[in-house]
mmCIF file with all atom_site columns, C-alpha atoms in Angstrom:
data_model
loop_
_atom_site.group_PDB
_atom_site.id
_atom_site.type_symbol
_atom_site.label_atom_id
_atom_site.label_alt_id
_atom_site.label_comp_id
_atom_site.label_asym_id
_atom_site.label_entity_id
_atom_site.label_seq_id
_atom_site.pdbx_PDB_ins_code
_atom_site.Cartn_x
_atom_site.Cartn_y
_atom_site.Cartn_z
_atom_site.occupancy
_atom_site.B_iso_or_equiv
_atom_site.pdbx_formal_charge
_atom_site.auth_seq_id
_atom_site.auth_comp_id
_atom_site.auth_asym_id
_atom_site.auth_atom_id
_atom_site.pdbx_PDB_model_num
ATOM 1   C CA . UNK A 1 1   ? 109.068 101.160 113.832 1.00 58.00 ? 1   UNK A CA 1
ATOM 2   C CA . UNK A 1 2   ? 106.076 99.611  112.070 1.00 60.00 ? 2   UNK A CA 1
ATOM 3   C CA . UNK A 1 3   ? 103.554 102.666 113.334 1.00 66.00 ? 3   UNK A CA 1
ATOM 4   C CA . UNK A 1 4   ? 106.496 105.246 111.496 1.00 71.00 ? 4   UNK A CA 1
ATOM 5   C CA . UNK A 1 5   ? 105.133 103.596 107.769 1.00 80.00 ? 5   UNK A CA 1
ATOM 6   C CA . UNK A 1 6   ? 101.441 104.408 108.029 1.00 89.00 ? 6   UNK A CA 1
ATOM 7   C CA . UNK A 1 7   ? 100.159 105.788 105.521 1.00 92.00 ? 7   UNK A CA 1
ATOM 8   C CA . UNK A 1 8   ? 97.295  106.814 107.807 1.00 90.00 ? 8   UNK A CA 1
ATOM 9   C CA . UNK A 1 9   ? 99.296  108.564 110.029 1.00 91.00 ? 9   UNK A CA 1
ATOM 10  C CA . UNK A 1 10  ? 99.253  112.654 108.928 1.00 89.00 ? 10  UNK A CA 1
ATOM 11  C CA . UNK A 1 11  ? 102.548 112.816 111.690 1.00 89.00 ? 11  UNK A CA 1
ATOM 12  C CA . UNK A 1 12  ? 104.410 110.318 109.353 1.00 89.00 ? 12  UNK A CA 1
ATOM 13  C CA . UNK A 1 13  ? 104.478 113.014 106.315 1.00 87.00 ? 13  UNK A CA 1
ATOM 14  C CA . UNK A 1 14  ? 108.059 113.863 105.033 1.00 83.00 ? 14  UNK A CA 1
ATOM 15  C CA . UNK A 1 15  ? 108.494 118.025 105.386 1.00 79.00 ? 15  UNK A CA 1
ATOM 16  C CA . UNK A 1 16  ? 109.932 117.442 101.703 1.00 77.00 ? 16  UNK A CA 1
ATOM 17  C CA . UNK A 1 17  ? 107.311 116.823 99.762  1.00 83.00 ? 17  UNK A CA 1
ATOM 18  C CA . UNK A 1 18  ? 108.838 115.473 96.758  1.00 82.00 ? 18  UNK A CA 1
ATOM 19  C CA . UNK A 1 19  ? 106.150 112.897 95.588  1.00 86.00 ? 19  UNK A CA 1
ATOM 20  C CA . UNK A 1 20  ? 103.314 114.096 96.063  1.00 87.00 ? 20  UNK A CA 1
ATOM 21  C CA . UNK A 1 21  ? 101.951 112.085 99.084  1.00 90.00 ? 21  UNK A CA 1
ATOM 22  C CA . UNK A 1 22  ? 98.936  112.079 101.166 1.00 91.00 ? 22  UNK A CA 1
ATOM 23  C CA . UNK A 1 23  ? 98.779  110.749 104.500 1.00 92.00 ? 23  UNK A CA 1
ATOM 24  C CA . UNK A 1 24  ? 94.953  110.451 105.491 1.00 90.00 ? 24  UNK A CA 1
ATOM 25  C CA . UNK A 1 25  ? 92.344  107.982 106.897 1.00 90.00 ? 25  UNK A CA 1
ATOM 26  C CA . UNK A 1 26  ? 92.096  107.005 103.234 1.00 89.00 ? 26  UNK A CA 1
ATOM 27  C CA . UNK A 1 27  ? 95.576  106.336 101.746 1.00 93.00 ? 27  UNK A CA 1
ATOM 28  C CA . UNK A 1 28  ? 97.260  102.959 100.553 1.00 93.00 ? 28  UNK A CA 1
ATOM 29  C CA . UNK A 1 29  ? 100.943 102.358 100.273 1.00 93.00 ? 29  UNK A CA 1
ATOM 30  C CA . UNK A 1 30  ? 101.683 101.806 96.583  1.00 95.00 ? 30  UNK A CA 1
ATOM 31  C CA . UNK A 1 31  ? 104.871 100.520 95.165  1.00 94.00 ? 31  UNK A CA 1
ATOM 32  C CA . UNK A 1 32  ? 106.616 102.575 92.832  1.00 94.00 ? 32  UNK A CA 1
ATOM 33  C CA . UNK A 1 33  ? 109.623 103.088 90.495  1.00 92.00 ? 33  UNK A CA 1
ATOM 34  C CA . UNK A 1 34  ? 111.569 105.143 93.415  1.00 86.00 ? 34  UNK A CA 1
ATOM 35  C CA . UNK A 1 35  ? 112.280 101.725 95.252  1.00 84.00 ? 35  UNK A CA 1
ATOM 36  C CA . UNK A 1 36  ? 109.971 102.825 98.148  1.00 86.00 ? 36  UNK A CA 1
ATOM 37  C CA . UNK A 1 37  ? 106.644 102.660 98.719  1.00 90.00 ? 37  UNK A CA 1
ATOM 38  C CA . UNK A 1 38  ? 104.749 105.693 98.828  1.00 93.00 ? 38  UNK A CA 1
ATOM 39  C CA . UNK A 1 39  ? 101.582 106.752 100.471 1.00 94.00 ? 39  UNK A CA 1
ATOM 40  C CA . UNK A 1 40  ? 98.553  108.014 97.993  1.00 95.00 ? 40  UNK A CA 1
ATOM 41  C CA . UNK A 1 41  ? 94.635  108.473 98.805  1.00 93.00 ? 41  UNK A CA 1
ATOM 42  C CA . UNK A 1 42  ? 93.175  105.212 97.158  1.00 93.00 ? 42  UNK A CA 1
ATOM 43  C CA . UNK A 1 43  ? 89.068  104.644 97.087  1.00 91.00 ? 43  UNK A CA 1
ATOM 44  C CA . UNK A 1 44  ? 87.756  101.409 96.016  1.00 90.00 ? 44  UNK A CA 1
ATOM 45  C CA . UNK A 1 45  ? 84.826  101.796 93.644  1.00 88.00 ? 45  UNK A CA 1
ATOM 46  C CA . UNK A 1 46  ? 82.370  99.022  93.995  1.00 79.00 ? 46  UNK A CA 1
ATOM 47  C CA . UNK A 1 47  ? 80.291  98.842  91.073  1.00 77.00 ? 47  UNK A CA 1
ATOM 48  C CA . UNK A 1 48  ? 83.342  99.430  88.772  1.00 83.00 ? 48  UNK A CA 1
ATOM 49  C CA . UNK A 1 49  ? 85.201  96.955  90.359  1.00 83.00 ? 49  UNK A CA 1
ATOM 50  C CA . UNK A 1 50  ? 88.640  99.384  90.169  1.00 90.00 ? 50  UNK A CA 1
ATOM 51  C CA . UNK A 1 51  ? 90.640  100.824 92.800  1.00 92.00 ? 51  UNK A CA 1
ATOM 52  C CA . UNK A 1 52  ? 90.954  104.606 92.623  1.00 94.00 ? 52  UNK A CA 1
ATOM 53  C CA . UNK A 1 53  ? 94.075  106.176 93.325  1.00 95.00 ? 53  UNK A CA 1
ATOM 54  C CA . UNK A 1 54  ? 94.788  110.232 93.778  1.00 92.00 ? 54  UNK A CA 1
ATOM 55  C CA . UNK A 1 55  ? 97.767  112.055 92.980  1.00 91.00 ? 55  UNK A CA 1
ATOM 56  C CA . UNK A 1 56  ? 98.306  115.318 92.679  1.00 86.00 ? 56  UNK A CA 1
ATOM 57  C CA . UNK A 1 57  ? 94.270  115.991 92.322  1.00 85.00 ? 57  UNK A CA 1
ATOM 58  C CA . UNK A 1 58  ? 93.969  112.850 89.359  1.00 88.00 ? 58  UNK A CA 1
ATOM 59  C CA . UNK A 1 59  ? 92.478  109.663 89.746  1.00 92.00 ? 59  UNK A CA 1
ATOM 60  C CA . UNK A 1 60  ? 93.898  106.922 88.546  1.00 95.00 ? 60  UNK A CA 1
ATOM 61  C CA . UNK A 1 61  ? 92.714  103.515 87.854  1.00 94.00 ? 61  UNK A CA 1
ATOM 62  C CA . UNK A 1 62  ? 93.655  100.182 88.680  1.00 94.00 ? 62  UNK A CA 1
ATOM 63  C CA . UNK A 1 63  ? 91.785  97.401  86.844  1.00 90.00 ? 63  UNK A CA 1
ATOM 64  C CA . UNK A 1 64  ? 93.754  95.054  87.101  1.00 88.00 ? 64  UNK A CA 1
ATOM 65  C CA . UNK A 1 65  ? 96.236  93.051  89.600  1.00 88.00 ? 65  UNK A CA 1
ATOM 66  C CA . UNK A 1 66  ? 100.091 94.821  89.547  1.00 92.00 ? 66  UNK A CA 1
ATOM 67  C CA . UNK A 1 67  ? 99.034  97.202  86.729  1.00 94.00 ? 67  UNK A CA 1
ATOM 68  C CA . UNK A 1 68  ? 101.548 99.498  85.968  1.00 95.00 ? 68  UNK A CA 1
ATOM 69  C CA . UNK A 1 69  ? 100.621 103.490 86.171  1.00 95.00 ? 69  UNK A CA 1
ATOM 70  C CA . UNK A 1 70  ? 102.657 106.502 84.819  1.00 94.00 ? 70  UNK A CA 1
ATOM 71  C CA . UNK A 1 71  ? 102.625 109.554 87.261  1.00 92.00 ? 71  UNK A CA 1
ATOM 72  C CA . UNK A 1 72  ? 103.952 112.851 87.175  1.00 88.00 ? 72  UNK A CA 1
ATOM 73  C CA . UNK A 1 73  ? 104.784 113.676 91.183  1.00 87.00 ? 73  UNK A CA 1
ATOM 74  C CA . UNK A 1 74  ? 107.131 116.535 92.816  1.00 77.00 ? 74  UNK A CA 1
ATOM 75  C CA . UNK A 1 75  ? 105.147 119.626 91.558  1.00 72.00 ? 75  UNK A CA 1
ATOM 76  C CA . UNK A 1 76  ? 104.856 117.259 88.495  1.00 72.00 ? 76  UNK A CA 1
ATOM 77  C CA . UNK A 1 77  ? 107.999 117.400 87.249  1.00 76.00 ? 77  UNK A CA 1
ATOM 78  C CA . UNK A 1 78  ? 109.403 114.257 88.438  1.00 82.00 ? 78  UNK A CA 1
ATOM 79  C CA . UNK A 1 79  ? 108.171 110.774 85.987  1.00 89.00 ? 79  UNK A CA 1
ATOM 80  C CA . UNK A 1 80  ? 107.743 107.810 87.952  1.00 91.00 ? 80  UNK A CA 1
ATOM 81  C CA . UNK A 1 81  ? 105.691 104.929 87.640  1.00 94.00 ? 81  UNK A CA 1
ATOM 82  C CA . UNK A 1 82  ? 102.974 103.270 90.200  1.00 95.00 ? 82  UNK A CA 1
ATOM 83  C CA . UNK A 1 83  ? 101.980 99.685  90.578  1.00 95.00 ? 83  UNK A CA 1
ATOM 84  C CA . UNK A 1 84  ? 98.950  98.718  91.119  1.00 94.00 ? 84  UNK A CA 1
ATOM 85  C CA . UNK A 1 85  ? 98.308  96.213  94.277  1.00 92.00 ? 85  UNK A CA 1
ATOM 86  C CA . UNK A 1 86  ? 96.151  92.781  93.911  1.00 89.00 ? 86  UNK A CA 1
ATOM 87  C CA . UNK A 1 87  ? 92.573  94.344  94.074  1.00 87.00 ? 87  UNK A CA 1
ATOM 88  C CA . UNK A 1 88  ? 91.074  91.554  96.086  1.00 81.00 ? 88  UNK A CA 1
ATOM 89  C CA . UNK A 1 89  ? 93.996  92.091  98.898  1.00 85.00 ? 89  UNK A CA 1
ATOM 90  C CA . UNK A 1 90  ? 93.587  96.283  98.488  1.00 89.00 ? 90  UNK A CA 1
ATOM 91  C CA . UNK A 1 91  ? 89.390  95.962  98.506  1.00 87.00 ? 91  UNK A CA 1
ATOM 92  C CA . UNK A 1 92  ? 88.874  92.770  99.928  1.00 80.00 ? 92  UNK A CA 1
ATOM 93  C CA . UNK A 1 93  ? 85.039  93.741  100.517 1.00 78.00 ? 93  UNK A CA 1
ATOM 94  C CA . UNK A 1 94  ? 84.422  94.711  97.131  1.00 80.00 ? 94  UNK A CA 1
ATOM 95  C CA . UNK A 1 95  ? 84.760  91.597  95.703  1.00 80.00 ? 95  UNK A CA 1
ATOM 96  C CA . UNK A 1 96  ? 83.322  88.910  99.194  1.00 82.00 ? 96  UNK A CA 1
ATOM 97  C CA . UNK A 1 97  ? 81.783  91.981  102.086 1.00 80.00 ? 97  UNK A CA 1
ATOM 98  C CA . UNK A 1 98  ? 83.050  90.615  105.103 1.00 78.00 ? 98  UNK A CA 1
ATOM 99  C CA . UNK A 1 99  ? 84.115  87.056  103.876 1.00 80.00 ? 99  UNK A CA 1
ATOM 100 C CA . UNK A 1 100 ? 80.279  86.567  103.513 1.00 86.00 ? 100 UNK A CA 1
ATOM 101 C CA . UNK A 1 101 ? 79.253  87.135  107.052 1.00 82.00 ? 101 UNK A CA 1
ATOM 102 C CA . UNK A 1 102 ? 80.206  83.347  107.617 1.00 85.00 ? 102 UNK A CA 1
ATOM 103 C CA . UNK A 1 103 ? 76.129  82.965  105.978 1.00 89.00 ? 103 UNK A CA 1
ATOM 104 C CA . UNK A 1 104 ? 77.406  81.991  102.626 1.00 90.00 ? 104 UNK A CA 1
ATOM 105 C CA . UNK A 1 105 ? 80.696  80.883  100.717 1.00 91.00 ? 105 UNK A CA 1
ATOM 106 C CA . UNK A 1 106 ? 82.455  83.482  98.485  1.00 88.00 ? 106 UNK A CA 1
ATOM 107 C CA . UNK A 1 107 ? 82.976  81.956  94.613  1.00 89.00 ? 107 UNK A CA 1
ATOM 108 C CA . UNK A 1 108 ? 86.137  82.715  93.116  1.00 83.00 ? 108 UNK A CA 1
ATOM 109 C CA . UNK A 1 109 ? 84.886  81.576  89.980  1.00 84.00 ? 109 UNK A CA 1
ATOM 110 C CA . UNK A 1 110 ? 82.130  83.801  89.350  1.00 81.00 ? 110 UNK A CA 1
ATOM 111 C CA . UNK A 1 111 ? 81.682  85.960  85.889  1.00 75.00 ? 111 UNK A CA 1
ATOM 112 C CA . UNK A 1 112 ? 80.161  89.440  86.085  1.00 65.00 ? 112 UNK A CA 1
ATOM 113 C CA . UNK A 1 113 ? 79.560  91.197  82.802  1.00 62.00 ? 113 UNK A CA 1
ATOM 114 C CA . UNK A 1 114 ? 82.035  89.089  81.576  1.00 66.00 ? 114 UNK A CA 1
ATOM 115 C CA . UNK A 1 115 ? 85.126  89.077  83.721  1.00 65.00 ? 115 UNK A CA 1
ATOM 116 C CA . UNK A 1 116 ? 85.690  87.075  86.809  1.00 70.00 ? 116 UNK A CA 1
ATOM 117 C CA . UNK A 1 117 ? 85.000  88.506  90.115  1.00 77.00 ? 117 UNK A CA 1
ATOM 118 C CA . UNK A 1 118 ? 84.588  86.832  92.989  1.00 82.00 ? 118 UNK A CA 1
ATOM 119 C CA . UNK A 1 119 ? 81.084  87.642  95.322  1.00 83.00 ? 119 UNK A CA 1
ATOM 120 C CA . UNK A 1 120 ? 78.807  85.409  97.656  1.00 87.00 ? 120 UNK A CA 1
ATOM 121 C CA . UNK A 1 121 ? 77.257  82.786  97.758  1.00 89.00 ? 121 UNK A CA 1
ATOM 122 C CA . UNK A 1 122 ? 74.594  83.091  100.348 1.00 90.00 ? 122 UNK A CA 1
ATOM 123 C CA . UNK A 1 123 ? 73.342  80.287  102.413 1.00 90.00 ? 123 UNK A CA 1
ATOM 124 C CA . UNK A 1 124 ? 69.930  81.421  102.333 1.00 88.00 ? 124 UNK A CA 1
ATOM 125 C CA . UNK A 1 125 ? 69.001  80.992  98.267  1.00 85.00 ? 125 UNK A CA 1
ATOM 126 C CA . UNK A 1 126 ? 67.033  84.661  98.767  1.00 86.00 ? 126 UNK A CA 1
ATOM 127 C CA . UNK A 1 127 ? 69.064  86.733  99.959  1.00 85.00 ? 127 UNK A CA 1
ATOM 128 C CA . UNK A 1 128 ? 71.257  88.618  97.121  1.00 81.00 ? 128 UNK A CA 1
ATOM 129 C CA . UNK A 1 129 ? 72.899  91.262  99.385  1.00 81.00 ? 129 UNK A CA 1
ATOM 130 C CA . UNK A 1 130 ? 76.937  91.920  98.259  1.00 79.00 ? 130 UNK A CA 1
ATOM 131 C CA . UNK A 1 131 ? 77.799  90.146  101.856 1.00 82.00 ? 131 UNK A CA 1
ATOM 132 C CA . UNK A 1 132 ? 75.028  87.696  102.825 1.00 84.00 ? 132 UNK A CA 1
ATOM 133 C CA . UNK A 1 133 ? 74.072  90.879  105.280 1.00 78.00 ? 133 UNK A CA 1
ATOM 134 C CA . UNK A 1 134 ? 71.747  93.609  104.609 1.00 66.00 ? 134 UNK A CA 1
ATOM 135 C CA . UNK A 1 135 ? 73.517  95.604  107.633 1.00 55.00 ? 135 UNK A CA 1
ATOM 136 C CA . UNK A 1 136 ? 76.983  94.891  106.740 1.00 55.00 ? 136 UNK A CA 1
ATOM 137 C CA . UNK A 1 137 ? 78.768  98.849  105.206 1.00 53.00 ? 137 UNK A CA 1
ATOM 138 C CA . UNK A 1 138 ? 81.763  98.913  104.448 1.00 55.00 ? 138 UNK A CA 1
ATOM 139 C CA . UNK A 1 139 ? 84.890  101.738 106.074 1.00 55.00 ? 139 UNK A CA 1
ATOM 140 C CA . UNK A 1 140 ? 85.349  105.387 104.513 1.00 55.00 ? 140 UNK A CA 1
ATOM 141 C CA . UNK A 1 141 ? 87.354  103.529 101.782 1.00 64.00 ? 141 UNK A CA 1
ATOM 142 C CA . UNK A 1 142 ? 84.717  102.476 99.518  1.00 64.00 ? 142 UNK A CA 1
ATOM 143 C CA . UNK A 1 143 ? 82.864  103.945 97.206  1.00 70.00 ? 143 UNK A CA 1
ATOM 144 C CA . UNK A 1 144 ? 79.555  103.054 95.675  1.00 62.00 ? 144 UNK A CA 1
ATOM 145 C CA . UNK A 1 145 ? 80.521  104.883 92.508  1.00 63.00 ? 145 UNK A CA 1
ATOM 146 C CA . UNK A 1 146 ? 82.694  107.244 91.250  1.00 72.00 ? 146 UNK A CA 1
ATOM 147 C CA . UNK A 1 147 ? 80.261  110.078 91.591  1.00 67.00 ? 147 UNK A CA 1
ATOM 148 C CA . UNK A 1 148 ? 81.750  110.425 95.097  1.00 61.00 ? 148 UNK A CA 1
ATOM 149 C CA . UNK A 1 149 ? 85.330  111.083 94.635  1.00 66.00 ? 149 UNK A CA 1
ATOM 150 C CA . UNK A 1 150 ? 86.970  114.758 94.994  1.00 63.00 ? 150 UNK A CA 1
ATOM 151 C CA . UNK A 1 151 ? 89.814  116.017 93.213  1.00 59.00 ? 151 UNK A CA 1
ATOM 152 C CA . UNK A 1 152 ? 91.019  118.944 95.536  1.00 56.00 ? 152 UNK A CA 1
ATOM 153 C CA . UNK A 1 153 ? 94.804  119.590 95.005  1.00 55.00 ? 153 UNK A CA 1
ATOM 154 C CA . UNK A 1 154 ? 96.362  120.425 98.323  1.00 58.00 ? 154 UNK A CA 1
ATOM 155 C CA . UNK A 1 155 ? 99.383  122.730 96.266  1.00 60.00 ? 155 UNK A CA 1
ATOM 156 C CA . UNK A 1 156 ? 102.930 121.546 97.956  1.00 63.00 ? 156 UNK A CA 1
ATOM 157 C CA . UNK A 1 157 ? 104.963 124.289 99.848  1.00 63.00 ? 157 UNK A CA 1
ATOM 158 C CA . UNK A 1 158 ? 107.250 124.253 97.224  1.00 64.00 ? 158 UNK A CA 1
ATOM 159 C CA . UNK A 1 159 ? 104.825 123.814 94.236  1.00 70.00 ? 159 UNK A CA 1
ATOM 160 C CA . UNK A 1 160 ? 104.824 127.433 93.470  1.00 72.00 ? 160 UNK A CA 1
ATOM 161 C CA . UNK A 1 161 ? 108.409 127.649 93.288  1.00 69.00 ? 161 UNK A CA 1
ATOM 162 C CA . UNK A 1 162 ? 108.751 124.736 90.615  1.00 68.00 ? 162 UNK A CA 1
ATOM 163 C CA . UNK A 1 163 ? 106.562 126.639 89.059  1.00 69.00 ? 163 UNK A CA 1
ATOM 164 C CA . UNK A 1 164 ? 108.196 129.916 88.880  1.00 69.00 ? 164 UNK A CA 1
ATOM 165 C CA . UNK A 1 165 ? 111.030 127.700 86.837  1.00 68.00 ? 165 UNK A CA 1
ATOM 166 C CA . UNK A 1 166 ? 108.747 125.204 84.319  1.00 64.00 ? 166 UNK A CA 1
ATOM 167 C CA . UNK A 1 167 ? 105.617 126.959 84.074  1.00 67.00 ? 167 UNK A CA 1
ATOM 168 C CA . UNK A 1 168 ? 104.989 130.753 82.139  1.00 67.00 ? 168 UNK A CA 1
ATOM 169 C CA . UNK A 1 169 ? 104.320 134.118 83.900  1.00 74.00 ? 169 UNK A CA 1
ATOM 170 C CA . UNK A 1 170 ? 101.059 133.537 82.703  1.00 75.00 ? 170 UNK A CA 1
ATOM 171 C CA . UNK A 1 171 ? 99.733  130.992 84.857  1.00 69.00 ? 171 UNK A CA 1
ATOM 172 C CA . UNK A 1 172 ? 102.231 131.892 88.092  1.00 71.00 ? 172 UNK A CA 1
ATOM 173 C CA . UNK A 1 173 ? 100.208 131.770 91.467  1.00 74.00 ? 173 UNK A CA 1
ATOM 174 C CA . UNK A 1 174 ? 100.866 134.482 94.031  1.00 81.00 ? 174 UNK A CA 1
ATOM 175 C CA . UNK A 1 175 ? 102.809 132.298 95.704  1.00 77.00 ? 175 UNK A CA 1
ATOM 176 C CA . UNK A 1 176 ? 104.972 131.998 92.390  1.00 77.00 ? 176 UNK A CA 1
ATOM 177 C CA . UNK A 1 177 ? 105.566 136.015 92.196  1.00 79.00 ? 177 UNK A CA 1
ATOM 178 C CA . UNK A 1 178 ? 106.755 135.671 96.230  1.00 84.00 ? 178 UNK A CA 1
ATOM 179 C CA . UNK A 1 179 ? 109.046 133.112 94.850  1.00 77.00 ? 179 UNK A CA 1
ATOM 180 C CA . UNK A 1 180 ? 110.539 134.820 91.837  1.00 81.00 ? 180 UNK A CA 1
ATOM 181 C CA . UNK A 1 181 ? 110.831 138.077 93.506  1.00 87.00 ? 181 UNK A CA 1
ATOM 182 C CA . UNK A 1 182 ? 113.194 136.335 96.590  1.00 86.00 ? 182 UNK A CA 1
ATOM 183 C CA . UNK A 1 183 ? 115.008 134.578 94.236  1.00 83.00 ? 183 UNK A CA 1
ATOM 184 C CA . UNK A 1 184 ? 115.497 137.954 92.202  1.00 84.00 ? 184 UNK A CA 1
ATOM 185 C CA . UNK A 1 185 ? 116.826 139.994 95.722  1.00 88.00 ? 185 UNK A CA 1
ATOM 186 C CA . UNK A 1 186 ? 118.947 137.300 96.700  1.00 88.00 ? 186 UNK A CA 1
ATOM 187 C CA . UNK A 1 187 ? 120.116 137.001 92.984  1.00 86.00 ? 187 UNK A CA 1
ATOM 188 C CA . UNK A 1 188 ? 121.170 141.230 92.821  1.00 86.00 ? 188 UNK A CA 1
ATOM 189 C CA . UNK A 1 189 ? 123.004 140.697 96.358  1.00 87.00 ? 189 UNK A CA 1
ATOM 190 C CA . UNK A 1 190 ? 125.104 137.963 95.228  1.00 87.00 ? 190 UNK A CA 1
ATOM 191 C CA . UNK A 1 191 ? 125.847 140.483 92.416  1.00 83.00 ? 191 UNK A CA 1
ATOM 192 C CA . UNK A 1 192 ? 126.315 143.298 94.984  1.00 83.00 ? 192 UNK A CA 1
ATOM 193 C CA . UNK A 1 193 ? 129.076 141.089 96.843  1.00 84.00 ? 193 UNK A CA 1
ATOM 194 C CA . UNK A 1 194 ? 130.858 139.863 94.149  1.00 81.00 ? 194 UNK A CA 1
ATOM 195 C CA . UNK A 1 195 ? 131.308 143.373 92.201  1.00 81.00 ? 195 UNK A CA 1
ATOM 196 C CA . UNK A 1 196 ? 132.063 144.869 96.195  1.00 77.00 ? 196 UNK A CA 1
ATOM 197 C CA . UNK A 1 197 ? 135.210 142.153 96.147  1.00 76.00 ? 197 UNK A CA 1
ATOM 198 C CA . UNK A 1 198 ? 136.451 143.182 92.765  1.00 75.00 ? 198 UNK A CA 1
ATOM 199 C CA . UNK A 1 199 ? 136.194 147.563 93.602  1.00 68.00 ? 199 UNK A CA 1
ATOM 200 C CA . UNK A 1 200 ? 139.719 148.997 94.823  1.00 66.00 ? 200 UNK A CA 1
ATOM 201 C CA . UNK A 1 201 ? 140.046 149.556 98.395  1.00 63.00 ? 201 UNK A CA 1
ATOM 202 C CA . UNK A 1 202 ? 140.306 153.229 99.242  1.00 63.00 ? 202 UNK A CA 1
ATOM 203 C CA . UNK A 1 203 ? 142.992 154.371 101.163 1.00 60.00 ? 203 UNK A CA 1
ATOM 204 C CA . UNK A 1 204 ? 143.220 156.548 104.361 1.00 58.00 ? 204 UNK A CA 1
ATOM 205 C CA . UNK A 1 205 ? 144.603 160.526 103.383 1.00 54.00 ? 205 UNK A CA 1
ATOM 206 C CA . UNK A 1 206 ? 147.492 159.583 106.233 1.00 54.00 ? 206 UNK A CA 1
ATOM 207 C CA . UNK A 1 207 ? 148.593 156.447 104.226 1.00 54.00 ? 207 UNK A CA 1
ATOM 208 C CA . UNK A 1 208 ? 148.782 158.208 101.325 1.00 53.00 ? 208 UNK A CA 1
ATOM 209 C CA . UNK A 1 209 ? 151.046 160.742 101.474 1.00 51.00 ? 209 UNK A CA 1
ATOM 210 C CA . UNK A 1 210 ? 152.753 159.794 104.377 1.00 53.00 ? 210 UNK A CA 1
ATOM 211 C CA . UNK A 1 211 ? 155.487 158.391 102.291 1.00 53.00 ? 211 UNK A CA 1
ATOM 212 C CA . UNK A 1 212 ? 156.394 161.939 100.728 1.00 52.00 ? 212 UNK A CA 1
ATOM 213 C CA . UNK A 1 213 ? 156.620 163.180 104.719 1.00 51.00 ? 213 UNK A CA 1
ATOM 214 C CA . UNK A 1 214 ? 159.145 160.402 105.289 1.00 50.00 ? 214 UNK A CA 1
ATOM 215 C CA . UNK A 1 215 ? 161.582 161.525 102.915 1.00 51.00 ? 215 UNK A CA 1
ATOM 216 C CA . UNK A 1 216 ? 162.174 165.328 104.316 1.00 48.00 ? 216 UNK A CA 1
#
């Protein structure tokens, strides 16, 4: 089902977290080097012209169409690489607000600061808003600049137990000494059972002498 790949959707979240992925009101659906897509909090910064993307608490930037992005994900042991989507497709209203509010044309041609980016044209030779519309604002998505974005790392469930393996003592959470002391107890009783197979059963005081009592 179509609803079952939104990235939107927090219900669609695997319980395995192994790369790293947000499901919010916010997050884009990014193709990577897993073969899958996977779901990421993206923010489209308007007077950069760049799509933001968040993994793992880092932004990452997109300049440019199908840019190519090395991530750490899983706890940040696992390499993988992102690519970037066509901006004007990803943040359609950063580049022509609302395809101009039908009260200009949007030019494809246009150079700002030296690169092309597309904006309005507006009908009406005075008005310079982004869209043709002084009331036009754009969804939750975009960002006047990067001043706004966040960088909150929601740690994985099993974050501080990769942790307890590829990190040192030193910088283990909590969390991490819960880990490595349940992983030490259920170490010593796999111990415990193996040496209890190898000890010599003991045998009941009848079955051992009741072979000298046979022989009277």
């Amino acid at each position: 089902r179509a609803d079952q790949l939104d990235c939107r959707d927090p219900g669609n979240a695997d319980l395995l977290n192994f790369y790293s992925e947000d499901y919010t009101e916010n997050s884009m659906c990014f193709e990577t080097s897993s073969d899958e897509g996977r779901c990421y909090i993206a923010q489209c910064i308007k007077s950069e012209f760049v799509l933001k993307v968040n993994i793992r608490g880092d932004w990452f930037t997109c300049e440019r169409d199908f840019q190519q992005i090395s991530v750490n994900v899983g706890s940040g042991v696992i390499a993988t690489t992102l690519t970037c989507p066509r901006l004007s497709q990803a943040c359609p209203d950063m580049f022509c607000p609302a395809n101009c509010a039908g009260r200009g044309v949007c030019n494809f041609d246009s150079v700002v600061n030296g690169t092309a980016r597309p904006r309005c044209e507006c009908f009406d030779g005075e008005d310079d808003s982004p869209g043709c519309v002084d009331s036009f604002f754009a969804d939750g998505k975009y960002l006047d600049d990067s001043d706004g974005l966040f960088s909150d790392l929601e740690p994985g469930f099993f974050d501080p137990l990769v942790s307890v393996f590829v990190d040192h003592p030193d910088q283990w959470t909590t969390a991490s000494w819960a880990w490595a002391a349940g992983l030490f107890v259920i170490l010593l009783l796999m111990v415990l059972c193996i040496c209890s197979s190898c000890w010599p059963k003991r045998r009941r005081k009848g079955q051992r002498y009741g072979h000298y009592r046979g022989r009277r």
